[in-house]
Amino acid sequence: MPPPGGFEAVKYKRNLPFRGPSALVLLGTVTAICGYGFYRVGKGNLEKRELQREKVWSRIHLVPLLMAEGDRDAYRREQAALARERLIMKDVEGWEPGKGSYHSSRYRSPEIVIL
Amino acid sequence: MSSFQQGSTTATEYVDATPLPDNVPKVDELGVTSAPLKSAAFFIGAHCKDFNDDFMLCKSENRDPAHCLKEGRRVTRCARDLINKMRDSCLKEFDAHWTCLEKNNQEYYLCRKPERTLNQCMFEKLGLTKTIPGTPPGQKPIHEVDSPIFKAIQK
């Protein structure tokens, strides 16, 4: 015999609670964040290139200045070395001071430098 | 640990103090350290372009230091002239910029604020502008970008 009031209803509905945003939403969000990050990286790379160009040109503008100063110093030392050589070798017959050991007019920086 | 040293060796290094020969005209060297030089580099490039180009062309002819002494003196005089002019007209901005460079590893991108005031002053007083050759056309030069990606982390 059925109980008084009848049987209770059969529980057949699915019990699926909400468990956060869907996979598509997650994937989309992550892709968007990554996309923005890569966009910034790309922008940053372009900017880095320009910064490097700025740095290089600041040095290029200074090259003649520093080279001129260095050249004057090198010339001073060369002349001093030549005078020393002339003094030391003055008794040697046929000695040409400052004559290189190479048969060429191309400039070669001295191998031995006195600071 | 001690080591034996002969009495004939000197402890100090020998420095050749012989001055330049008299037939070379004297020129005052530019006694400027690296940070002010870096700060003034683009203005030197703008102000002394002819002398610099002349000197580099001369150097490409012959690498002998004796070959380009005259052009080198012109380069140094021009740079001295520019530094003096900068100090006369924009001393405060110049000092602010190169001290900033000194404190920031000599990086331009960390010192944009003092650099802009210096550029402004140099343009108003001396008519010199900072231009970076080779910037892609239609693009803002990097020293004028308002919100760059690379900047100091601390404001």
mmCIF file of C-alpha atoms in Angstrom, chain A residues 3-41:
data_model
loop_
_atom_site.group_PDB
_atom_site.id
_atom_site.type_symbol
_atom_site.label_atom_id
_atom_site.label_comp_id
_atom_site.label_asym_id
_atom_site.label_seq_id
_atom_site.Cartn_x
_atom_site.Cartn_y
_atom_site.Cartn_z
ATOM 1 C CA PRO A 3 2.102 5.728 2.325
ATOM 2 C CA PRO A 4 -0.396 8.404 3.255
ATOM 3 C CA GLY A 5 0.021 11.451 0.973
ATOM 4 C CA GLY A 6 1.442 9.306 -1.773
ATOM 5 C CA PHE A 7 5.048 8.553 -2.784
ATOM 6 C CA GLU A 8 7.488 11.467 -2.976
ATOM 7 C CA ALA A 9 8.481 12.615 -6.431
ATOM 8 C CA VAL A 10 11.349 10.752 -8.103
ATOM 9 C CA LYS A 11 14.559 12.902 -8.169
ATOM 10 C CA TYR A 12 15.520 12.742 -11.795
ATOM 11 C CA LYS A 13 16.799 16.319 -12.444
ATOM 12 C CA ARG A 14 20.586 16.742 -12.939
ATOM 13 C CA ASN A 15 22.410 18.545 -10.159
ATOM 14 C CA LEU A 16 25.044 20.700 -11.903
ATOM 15 C CA PRO A 17 26.109 23.731 -9.818
ATOM 16 C CA PHE A 18 27.846 26.711 -11.575
ATOM 17 C CA ARG A 19 31.562 26.081 -11.476
ATOM 18 C CA GLY A 20 33.143 29.239 -12.812
ATOM 19 C CA PRO A 21 33.357 30.709 -16.300
ATOM 20 C CA SER A 22 33.425 28.392 -19.241
ATOM 21 C CA ALA A 23 36.499 27.074 -20.947
ATOM 22 C CA LEU A 24 35.972 29.358 -23.913
ATOM 23 C CA VAL A 25 35.835 32.445 -21.702
ATOM 24 C CA LEU A 26 39.011 31.384 -19.848
ATOM 25 C CA LEU A 27 40.820 30.658 -23.085
ATOM 26 C CA GLY A 28 39.712 33.972 -24.538
ATOM 27 C CA THR A 29 40.831 35.943 -21.491
ATOM 28 C CA VAL A 30 44.225 34.264 -21.362
ATOM 29 C CA THR A 31 44.710 34.816 -25.093
ATOM 30 C CA ALA A 32 43.783 38.470 -24.746
ATOM 31 C CA ILE A 33 46.201 39.010 -21.849
ATOM 32 C CA CYS A 34 48.989 37.222 -23.718
ATOM 33 C CA GLY A 35 48.216 39.164 -26.871
ATOM 34 C CA TYR A 36 48.491 42.477 -25.035
ATOM 35 C CA GLY A 37 51.753 41.350 -23.461
ATOM 36 C CA PHE A 38 53.262 40.423 -26.809
ATOM 37 C CA TYR A 39 52.061 43.709 -28.272
ATOM 38 C CA ARG A 40 53.943 45.544 -25.516
ATOM 39 C CA VAL A 41 57.020 43.383 -26.084
#
